[in-house]
CSV table of C-alpha atoms in Angstrom, one decimal:
chain,number,residue,atom,x,y,z
L,18,MET,CA,171.9,-54.8,-75.0
L,19,THR,CA,170.5,-55.8,-78.5
L,20,SER,CA,169.8,-53.6,-81.3
L,21,TYR,CA,166.1,-54.3,-80.8
L,22,ALA,CA,166.2,-53.3,-77.3
L,23,ARG,CA,168.1,-50.1,-78.2
L,24,THR,CA,165.4,-49.3,-80.7
L,25,MET,CA,162.2,-50.1,-78.6
L,26,THR,CA,162.2,-48.9,-75.0
L,27,ARG,CA,159.4,-49.0,-72.4
L,28,ASP,CA,155.8,-49.3,-73.8
L,29,ASN,CA,157.2,-49.8,-77.3
L,30,GLU,CA,158.5,-46.2,-77.4
L,31,LEU,CA,161.3,-45.3,-80.1
L,32,GLY,CA,164.8,-45.1,-78.8
L,33,GLY,CA,168.4,-45.1,-79.9
L,34,GLY,CA,169.2,-44.2,-83.5
L,35,VAL,CA,165.5,-44.5,-84.5
L,36,ALA,CA,164.4,-41.9,-82.1
L,37,MET,CA,167.2,-39.6,-83.3
L,38,ALA,CA,166.1,-40.0,-86.8
L,39,ALA,CA,162.4,-39.3,-85.9
L,40,VAL,CA,163.5,-36.0,-84.2
L,41,ALA,CA,165.7,-35.1,-87.1
L,42,ALA,CA,162.8,-35.7,-89.5
L,43,MET,CA,160.6,-33.5,-87.4
L,44,ILE,CA,163.1,-30.6,-87.8
L,45,ALA,CA,163.4,-31.3,-91.6
L,46,ALA,CA,159.7,-31.3,-91.9
L,47,LEU,CA,159.0,-28.2,-90.0
L,48,PHE,CA,161.6,-26.1,-92.1
L,49,ALA,CA,160.5,-27.7,-95.3
L,50,GLY,CA,157.2,-26.0,-94.8
L,51,SER,CA,158.8,-22.6,-94.7
L,52,THR,CA,160.4,-23.0,-98.2
L,53,ALA,CA,157.5,-24.8,-99.9
L,54,LEU,CA,156.4,-21.3,-100.9
L,55,THR,CA,159.6,-20.4,-102.6
L,56,PRO,CA,158.8,-21.6,-106.1
L,57,LEU,CA,155.2,-20.5,-105.5
L,58,TYR,CA,155.6,-16.8,-104.7
L,59,VAL,CA,155.5,-15.9,-108.5
L,60,ILE,CA,152.3,-17.9,-108.8
L,61,TYR,CA,150.6,-16.4,-105.8
L,62,LYS,CA,151.7,-12.9,-107.0
L,63,GLN,CA,149.9,-13.5,-110.3
L,64,ALA,CA,146.8,-15.2,-108.7
L,65,PHE,CA,146.3,-12.7,-105.8
L,66,GLY,CA,147.6,-9.7,-107.9
L,67,PHE,CA,149.9,-8.3,-105.2
L,68,SER,CA,153.2,-6.3,-105.8
L,69,GLN,CA,156.8,-7.3,-105.3
L,70,VAL,CA,156.8,-5.4,-101.9
L,71,THR,CA,153.8,-7.3,-100.7
L,72,LEU,CA,155.6,-10.5,-101.8
L,73,THR,CA,158.6,-9.7,-99.6
L,74,LEU,CA,156.2,-8.8,-96.6
L,75,VAL,CA,154.5,-12.2,-97.0
L,76,TYR,CA,157.9,-13.7,-96.7
L,77,ALA,CA,159.1,-11.5,-93.8
L,78,VAL,CA,156.1,-11.8,-91.6
L,79,TYR,CA,157.2,-15.5,-90.9
L,80,VAL,CA,159.7,-13.8,-88.6
L,81,VAL,CA,156.9,-12.8,-86.3
L,82,GLY,CA,156.0,-16.3,-85.5
L,83,ASN,CA,159.9,-17.0,-85.0
L,84,LEU,CA,160.3,-14.3,-82.5
L,85,ALA,CA,157.1,-15.0,-80.6
L,86,ALA,CA,158.3,-18.5,-80.1
L,87,LEU,CA,161.8,-17.5,-79.0
L,88,LEU,CA,160.6,-14.8,-76.7
L,89,PHE,CA,157.6,-16.6,-75.1
L,90,PHE,CA,158.1,-20.3,-75.6
L,91,GLY,CA,161.8,-20.7,-75.4
L,92,ARG,CA,161.6,-22.8,-72.2
L,93,LEU,CA,158.5,-24.7,-73.2
L,94,SER,CA,160.0,-28.2,-73.7
L,95,ASP,CA,162.1,-27.7,-70.6
L,96,VAL,CA,159.0,-27.4,-68.5
L,97,ILE,CA,156.2,-29.7,-70.1
L,98,GLY,CA,158.6,-32.1,-71.8
L,99,ARG,CA,160.1,-32.7,-75.3
L,100,ARG,CA,157.3,-34.8,-76.8
L,101,PRO,CA,154.3,-32.6,-75.8
L,102,ALA,CA,156.1,-29.4,-77.1
L,103,ALA,CA,157.1,-31.2,-80.3
L,104,MET,CA,153.5,-32.4,-80.7
L,105,ALA,CA,152.4,-28.8,-80.2
L,106,ALA,CA,154.8,-27.6,-82.9
L,107,MET,CA,153.5,-30.2,-85.3
L,108,ALA,CA,150.0,-29.3,-84.5
L,109,VAL,CA,150.8,-25.5,-85.4
L,110,ALA,CA,152.4,-26.7,-88.6
L,111,VAL,CA,149.3,-28.7,-89.6
L,112,VAL,CA,147.2,-25.5,-89.1
L,113,SER,CA,149.5,-23.5,-91.1
L,114,ALA,CA,149.6,-26.0,-94.0
L,115,LEU,CA,145.7,-26.1,-94.0
L,116,SER,CA,145.7,-22.3,-94.1
L,117,PHE,CA,148.0,-22.4,-97.2
L,118,LEU,CA,145.8,-25.2,-98.6
L,119,PHE,CA,142.7,-23.2,-98.5
L,120,ALA,CA,144.2,-19.8,-99.0
L,121,GLU,CA,141.9,-17.3,-100.9
L,122,ASN,CA,143.6,-14.0,-100.3
L,123,LEU,CA,146.7,-12.3,-98.8
L,124,ALA,CA,145.4,-12.4,-95.2
L,125,TRP,CA,145.4,-16.2,-95.4
L,126,LEU,CA,149.0,-16.2,-96.6
L,127,ASP,CA,150.0,-13.9,-93.7
L,128,ILE,CA,148.5,-16.0,-91.1
L,129,ALA,CA,149.8,-19.2,-92.5
L,130,ARG,CA,153.4,-17.8,-92.5
L,131,ILE,CA,153.1,-16.6,-89.1
L,132,LEU,CA,152.0,-19.9,-87.9
L,133,SER,CA,154.7,-21.6,-89.9
L,134,GLY,CA,157.2,-19.4,-88.1
L,135,LEU,CA,155.8,-20.2,-84.7
L,136,GLY,CA,155.9,-23.9,-85.2
L,137,ILE,CA,159.3,-23.9,-86.4
L,138,GLY,CA,160.5,-21.6,-83.5
L,139,ILE,CA,159.0,-24.1,-81.0
L,140,GLY,CA,160.0,-27.3,-82.8
L,141,ALA,CA,163.6,-26.5,-83.7
L,142,GLY,CA,164.6,-25.5,-80.2
L,143,THR,CA,162.7,-28.6,-78.8
L,144,GLY,CA,164.2,-30.9,-81.4
L,145,THR,CA,167.9,-29.7,-80.7
L,146,ALA,CA,167.5,-30.2,-77.0
L,147,TRP,CA,165.9,-33.6,-77.5
L,148,LEU,CA,168.6,-34.8,-79.8
L,149,ALA,CA,171.3,-33.9,-77.2
L,150,GLU,CA,169.6,-35.9,-74.7
L,151,LEU,CA,169.0,-38.9,-77.0
L,152,ILE,CA,172.8,-39.0,-77.9
L,153,GLU,CA,174.8,-41.3,-75.6
L,154,GLY,CA,178.0,-40.2,-74.2
L,155,GLU,CA,179.5,-36.9,-72.9
L,156,ASP,CA,180.1,-35.2,-76.3
L,157,LYS,CA,176.7,-33.5,-77.2
L,158,SER,CA,178.1,-31.2,-80.0
L,159,ARG,CA,176.7,-33.8,-82.5
L,160,ALA,CA,173.3,-32.6,-81.6
L,161,ALA,CA,173.9,-29.2,-82.9
L,162,ILE,CA,175.5,-30.5,-86.2
L,163,VAL,CA,172.5,-32.9,-86.9
L,164,ALA,CA,170.0,-30.2,-86.1
L,165,THR,CA,171.6,-27.4,-88.3
L,166,SER,CA,172.4,-29.7,-91.2
L,167,THR,CA,168.9,-31.3,-91.1
L,168,ASN,CA,167.4,-27.8,-90.9
L,169,PHE,CA,169.0,-26.8,-94.1
L,170,LEU,CA,168.2,-30.2,-95.9
L,171,GLY,CA,164.5,-29.7,-94.9
L,172,LEU,CA,164.7,-26.1,-96.5
L,173,GLY,CA,166.1,-27.4,-99.6
L,174,LEU,CA,163.7,-30.4,-100.0
L,175,GLY,CA,160.7,-28.2,-99.3
L,176,ALA,CA,161.6,-25.8,-102.3
L,177,LEU,CA,162.7,-28.6,-104.5
L,178,ILE,CA,159.6,-30.9,-104.1
L,179,SER,CA,157.3,-27.7,-104.3
L,180,GLY,CA,158.9,-26.6,-107.5
L,181,LEU,CA,158.5,-29.9,-109.1
L,182,LEU,CA,154.9,-30.2,-108.2
L,183,ALA,CA,154.3,-26.7,-109.4
L,184,GLU,CA,155.8,-27.3,-112.8
L,185,TYR,CA,154.7,-30.9,-113.6
L,186,ALA,CA,151.6,-31.5,-111.5
L,187,PRO,CA,148.3,-30.0,-111.5
L,188,TRP,CA,146.9,-27.5,-108.8
L,189,PRO,CA,150.3,-26.1,-107.7
L,190,LEU,CA,148.8,-24.0,-104.9
L,191,ARG,CA,147.0,-27.0,-103.5
L,192,LEU,CA,148.7,-30.1,-104.1
L,193,THR,CA,152.0,-29.1,-102.6
L,194,PHE,CA,150.3,-28.6,-99.3
L,195,ALA,CA,148.2,-31.7,-99.5
L,196,VAL,CA,151.5,-33.7,-99.9
L,197,TYR,CA,152.9,-31.6,-97.0
L,198,LEU,CA,150.1,-32.4,-94.8
L,199,ALA,CA,150.6,-36.1,-95.5
L,200,LEU,CA,154.2,-35.8,-94.6
L,201,LEU,CA,153.4,-33.9,-91.3
L,202,ALA,CA,150.9,-36.7,-90.3
L,203,LEU,CA,153.6,-39.5,-90.8
L,204,VAL,CA,156.3,-37.4,-88.8
L,205,THR,CA,153.7,-36.7,-86.0
L,206,LEU,CA,153.1,-40.5,-85.6
L,207,LEU,CA,156.7,-41.0,-85.2
L,208,ILE,CA,157.1,-38.2,-82.7
L,209,TRP,CA,154.2,-39.6,-80.6
L,210,ARG,CA,156.2,-42.8,-80.3
L,211,THR,CA,159.5,-41.2,-79.5
L,212,ARG,CA,161.0,-41.6,-76.0
L,213,GLU,CA,160.6,-38.6,-73.7
L,214,THR,CA,163.8,-37.5,-72.0
L,215,VAL,CA,162.5,-35.0,-69.5
L,216,SER,CA,162.2,-37.1,-66.3
L,217,GLU,CA,159.5,-34.9,-64.4
L,218,PRO,CA,157.5,-32.9,-66.9
L,219,GLY,CA,155.5,-29.9,-65.3
L,220,ARG,CA,152.3,-28.1,-66.4
L,221,LEU,CA,151.8,-25.4,-69.1
L,222,SER,CA,150.9,-22.9,-66.3
L,223,ASP,CA,154.6,-23.3,-65.1
L,224,VAL,CA,156.0,-21.9,-68.3
L,225,PRO,CA,157.6,-18.5,-67.6
L,226,MET,CA,155.9,-16.0,-70.1
L,227,ARG,CA,158.1,-13.0,-69.4
L,228,PRO,CA,160.4,-12.3,-72.3
L,229,ARG,CA,164.0,-11.4,-71.3
L,230,LEU,CA,166.6,-10.6,-73.9
L,231,SER,CA,170.0,-8.6,-73.5
L,232,VAL,CA,173.8,-9.0,-73.9
L,233,PRO,CA,175.9,-8.5,-70.7
L,234,ASP,CA,178.0,-5.3,-70.8
L,235,SER,CA,181.2,-7.4,-70.5
L,236,ILE,CA,180.9,-9.2,-73.9
L,237,ARG,CA,179.0,-6.6,-76.0
L,238,ALA,CA,182.0,-5.8,-78.1
L,239,ARG,CA,182.8,-9.4,-78.8
L,240,PHE,CA,179.2,-10.1,-79.6
L,241,VAL,CA,179.2,-7.7,-82.5
L,242,ALA,CA,181.1,-9.8,-84.8
L,243,PRO,CA,179.1,-13.1,-84.4
L,244,ALA,CA,175.8,-11.2,-84.4
L,245,VAL,CA,176.6,-9.4,-87.6
L,246,THR,CA,177.8,-12.6,-89.1
L,247,GLY,CA,174.6,-14.3,-88.2
L,248,PHE,CA,172.6,-11.4,-89.8
L,249,GLY,CA,174.5,-11.5,-93.1
L,250,ALA,CA,174.4,-15.4,-93.3
L,251,MET,CA,170.6,-15.5,-92.9
L,252,ALA,CA,170.2,-12.4,-95.2
L,253,LEU,CA,171.9,-14.6,-97.9
L,254,VAL,CA,169.4,-17.4,-97.3
L,255,GLY,CA,166.4,-14.8,-97.1
L,256,PHE,CA,167.5,-13.5,-100.5
L,257,TYR,CA,167.3,-17.0,-102.2
L,258,ALA,CA,164.2,-18.1,-100.3
L,259,ALA,CA,162.1,-15.0,-101.1
L,260,LEU,CA,163.6,-13.3,-104.1
L,261,ALA,CA,165.5,-15.8,-106.3
L,262,PRO,CA,162.5,-17.0,-108.2
L,263,SER,CA,161.6,-13.5,-109.2
L,264,VAL,CA,165.3,-12.8,-110.2
L,265,LEU,CA,165.3,-15.9,-112.3
L,266,ALA,CA,162.1,-14.9,-114.1
L,267,GLN,CA,162.8,-11.2,-114.5
L,268,GLN,CA,166.6,-11.0,-115.1
L,269,LEU,CA,167.6,-14.5,-116.3
L,270,HIS,CA,164.3,-15.2,-118.1
L,271,VAL,CA,164.0,-18.6,-116.4
L,272,THR,CA,160.4,-19.3,-115.7
L,273,ASN,CA,160.5,-23.0,-114.8
L,274,HIS,CA,159.3,-23.4,-111.2
L,275,ALA,CA,161.3,-26.6,-110.8
L,276,GLU,CA,164.5,-24.8,-111.6
L,277,ALA,CA,163.6,-22.1,-109.0
L,278,GLY,CA,163.1,-24.8,-106.3
L,279,ALA,CA,166.3,-26.6,-107.5
L,280,LEU,CA,168.4,-23.4,-107.1
L,281,PHE,CA,167.4,-23.1,-103.5
L,282,PHE,CA,168.0,-26.8,-103.1
L,283,GLU,CA,171.6,-26.4,-104.2
L,284,LEU,CA,172.0,-23.6,-101.6
L,285,SER,CA,170.7,-25.8,-98.8
L,286,VAL,CA,172.6,-28.9,-99.8
L,287,VAL,CA,175.9,-26.9,-100.1
L,288,THR,CA,175.1,-25.3,-96.7
L,289,ALA,CA,174.3,-28.6,-94.9
L,290,ALA,CA,177.5,-30.3,-96.4
L,291,THR,CA,179.7,-27.4,-95.4
L,292,ILE,CA,178.4,-27.6,-91.9
L,293,LEU,CA,179.3,-31.3,-91.7
L,294,ALA,CA,182.6,-30.8,-93.5
L,295,THR,CA,183.9,-28.0,-91.2
L,296,ALA,CA,182.7,-29.2,-87.9
L,297,ARG,CA,186.2,-29.8,-86.5
L,298,LEU,CA,187.4,-26.2,-87.5
L,299,ALA,CA,187.8,-23.6,-84.9
L,300,SER,CA,184.7,-21.6,-84.5
L,301,ARG,CA,186.3,-18.1,-84.8
L,302,THR,CA,188.3,-18.9,-87.8
L,303,VAL,CA,185.1,-20.3,-89.4
L,304,MET,CA,183.3,-17.1,-88.6
L,305,LEU,CA,185.9,-14.7,-90.0
L,306,ALA,CA,186.3,-16.9,-93.2
L,307,ALA,CA,182.5,-16.4,-93.8
L,308,LEU,CA,182.7,-12.7,-93.4
L,309,VAL,CA,185.6,-12.7,-96.0
L,310,LEU,CA,183.6,-14.9,-98.3
L,311,MET,CA,180.5,-12.9,-98.2
L,312,ILE,CA,182.0,-10.0,-100.0
L,313,PRO,CA,182.9,-11.7,-103.4
L,314,THR,CA,179.7,-13.9,-103.1
L,315,VAL,CA,177.4,-11.0,-103.3
L,316,ALA,CA,179.4,-9.4,-106.1
L,317,ILE,CA,178.9,-12.7,-108.1
L,318,VAL,CA,175.3,-12.7,-107.4
L,319,VAL,CA,174.9,-9.1,-108.9
L,320,ALA,CA,177.0,-10.2,-111.8
L,321,ALA,CA,174.8,-13.1,-112.5
L,322,GLN,CA,171.8,-10.6,-112.9
L,323,VAL,CA,173.8,-8.0,-114.9
L,324,PHE,CA,174.9,-10.7,-117.4
L,325,ALA,CA,171.7,-12.7,-117.2
L,326,SER,CA,173.8,-15.8,-116.7
L,327,MET,CA,172.4,-19.0,-115.2
L,328,ALA,CA,175.9,-20.5,-115.0
L,329,ILE,CA,177.1,-17.5,-112.9
L,330,MET,CA,174.0,-17.8,-110.7
L,331,ILE,CA,174.8,-21.5,-110.0
L,332,ILE,CA,178.2,-20.6,-108.9
L,333,ALA,CA,176.9,-17.7,-106.8
L,334,THR,CA,174.4,-20.0,-105.2
L,335,ALA,CA,177.1,-22.5,-104.1
L,336,LEU,CA,179.2,-19.8,-102.6
L,337,CYS,CA,176.3,-18.3,-100.8
L,338,GLY,CA,175.7,-21.7,-99.3
L,339,VAL,CA,179.3,-22.0,-98.1
L,340,ALA,CA,179.3,-18.4,-96.6
L,341,ALA,CA,175.8,-19.0,-94.9
L,342,ALA,CA,177.1,-22.3,-93.4
L,343,LEU,CA,180.2,-20.8,-92.1
L,344,GLY,CA,178.6,-17.7,-90.9
L,345,TYR,CA,175.7,-19.3,-89.0
L,346,ARG,CA,177.6,-22.2,-87.5
L,347,GLY,CA,180.8,-20.1,-86.6
L,348,GLY,CA,178.8,-17.2,-85.3
L,349,LEU,CA,176.6,-19.4,-83.0
L,350,GLN,CA,179.5,-21.3,-81.7
L,351,VAL,CA,181.4,-18.1,-80.8
L,352,VAL,CA,178.4,-16.9,-79.0
L,353,ASN,CA,178.3,-20.1,-77.0
L,354,GLN,CA,182.0,-19.5,-76.1
L,355,ILE,CA,181.8,-15.9,-75.0
L,356,ALA,CA,178.4,-16.1,-73.2
L,357,PRO,CA,178.6,-16.3,-69.4
L,358,ALA,CA,177.2,-19.8,-68.3
L,359,LYS,CA,174.3,-18.4,-66.2
L,360,ARG,CA,173.2,-16.2,-69.1
L,361,ARG,CA,174.0,-18.4,-72.2
L,362,ALA,CA,170.4,-19.0,-73.2
L,363,GLU,CA,169.7,-15.3,-73.1
L,364,VAL,CA,172.6,-14.4,-75.1
L,365,VAL,CA,172.1,-17.1,-77.7
L,366,SER,CA,168.4,-15.9,-78.0
L,367,ALA,CA,169.8,-12.5,-78.8
L,368,PHE,CA,171.9,-14.0,-81.6
L,369,PHE,CA,168.9,-15.8,-83.1
L,370,VAL,CA,167.0,-12.5,-83.0
L,371,CYS,CA,169.9,-11.1,-85.1
L,372,CYS,CA,169.6,-14.0,-87.4
L,373,PHE,CA,165.8,-13.7,-87.8
L,374,CYS,CA,166.3,-9.9,-88.6
L,375,GLY,CA,168.9,-10.7,-91.1
L,376,ASN,CA,166.5,-13.2,-92.8
L,377,ALA,CA,163.6,-10.7,-93.1
L,378,LEU,CA,164.6,-7.0,-93.1
L,379,PRO,CA,167.1,-7.0,-96.1
L,380,VAL,CA,164.5,-8.8,-98.1
L,381,ILE,CA,162.0,-6.1,-97.3
L,382,GLY,CA,164.5,-3.4,-98.3
L,383,ILE,CA,165.2,-5.1,-101.6
L,384,GLY,CA,161.5,-5.3,-102.4
L,385,VAL,CA,160.9,-1.7,-101.7
L,386,LEU,CA,163.9,-0.5,-103.6
L,387,SER,CA,163.3,-2.7,-106.7
L,388,SER,CA,159.8,-1.2,-106.9
L,389,TRP,CA,161.3,2.3,-107.0
L,390,THR,CA,164.2,1.4,-109.4
L,391,ASN,CA,164.9,-2.0,-110.6
L,392,ALA,CA,165.9,-5.5,-109.3
L,393,THR,CA,169.5,-5.1,-110.3
L,394,VAL,CA,170.0,-1.8,-108.5
L,395,ALA,CA,168.3,-3.3,-105.4
L,396,SER,CA,170.7,-6.3,-105.5
L,397,LEU,CA,173.6,-3.8,-105.8
L,398,ALA,CA,172.3,-2.1,-102.6
L,399,PHE,CA,172.0,-5.5,-100.9
L,400,ALA,CA,175.6,-6.5,-101.9
L,401,GLY,CA,176.8,-3.1,-100.6
L,402,MET,CA,175.0,-3.7,-97.3
L,403,ILE,CA,176.6,-7.1,-96.9
L,404,THR,CA,180.1,-5.8,-97.7
L,405,ILE,CA,179.9,-2.9,-95.2
L,406,PHE,CA,178.5,-5.3,-92.6
L,407,SER,CA,181.2,-7.9,-93.2
L,408,LEU,CA,184.0,-5.3,-93.0
L,409,VAL,CA,182.6,-3.8,-89.7
L,410,ALA,CA,182.3,-7.4,-88.3
L,411,LEU,CA,185.9,-8.4,-89.5
L,412,GLY,CA,187.1,-5.2,-87.6
L,413,PHE,CA,185.5,-6.2,-84.4
L,414,GLY,CA,186.3,-9.9,-84.7
L,415,ALA,CA,190.1,-9.1,-85.3
L,416,ARG,CA,190.1,-6.6,-82.5
L,417,TYR,CA,188.3,-8.6,-79.9
L,418,ALA,CA,189.7,-12.1,-80.9
L,419,ARG,CA,190.4,-14.1,-77.9
């Protein structure tokens, strides 16, 4: 079969490597929308006059959309097909971007964030399954590696480009989302042309809407370590996505929006590179390594604030990227290994709920505590929480290692 034939399938649909690139671009574009706000939070805070606590709530409300997608639309693409589900996710992302573009108050931001989480929740699961079906051969593990690394690259690029536009271009709260809408339009066209892999798609009415989420009694003790690891890994990402710009401005006296975006870009690139570099390492080893690494990492994050050192913060960011990558990838793979085959999707969904909670709840706690005391004390409390959780997870991981 020629290269052209592998690329263009029936009715001029995209296939082969081009189709995989299109789906990967969709995942990256969706996640880029969630961090486009990272360098803009400080600007929104000034423009709309809300507090640090409110800022963290704007960030965390995104998880509402994630959970809705996970609980109610987890099987959407299995039933109606990958392409229709992906197109639905892109449509939700477009509405979210439009809401940001025309936002005039806090309510607009909350609605846009919820929609962003919903679109990502639908699109990420759809894209990962689609990649696995587009990959030729028996080994489908590459789909998870591509999906997760692309996920973090999208997060990083969203923050970097937004920071550059906010610092060096006009209309920072408008231009960012105008550019993002153009990107979504291009990716949507590619997805519309990409080959469908579900042979007999059903109807939307066939999608089961009853949420089901639990962990079997037989694996609950072994589930604790990966669940806490996922919580901690995403807590590190949430800290940087929501609070790093404020930390830079208040503690390190760095007010350049491009630098704030670049810091999160560093985290994301290190995370993606670590996922790729450690793909062949044993999942439980990776998970336990993440738990050990989280403890000195959060200590260095606090040290960067105490000493107001950008150099220390850059080192801390790289370590956070490694810890987040090892924790997320290792935890997910351990869950896949211990889950009973007939309940694997349900157990994996429970793991993702832990990740989403880790991404949101500590950020809210830091915001509340910093309003009562100061940002350094709040970060110390965050470091203490991560340390305790890591030690507990290490205990369970060592005791129930199989």
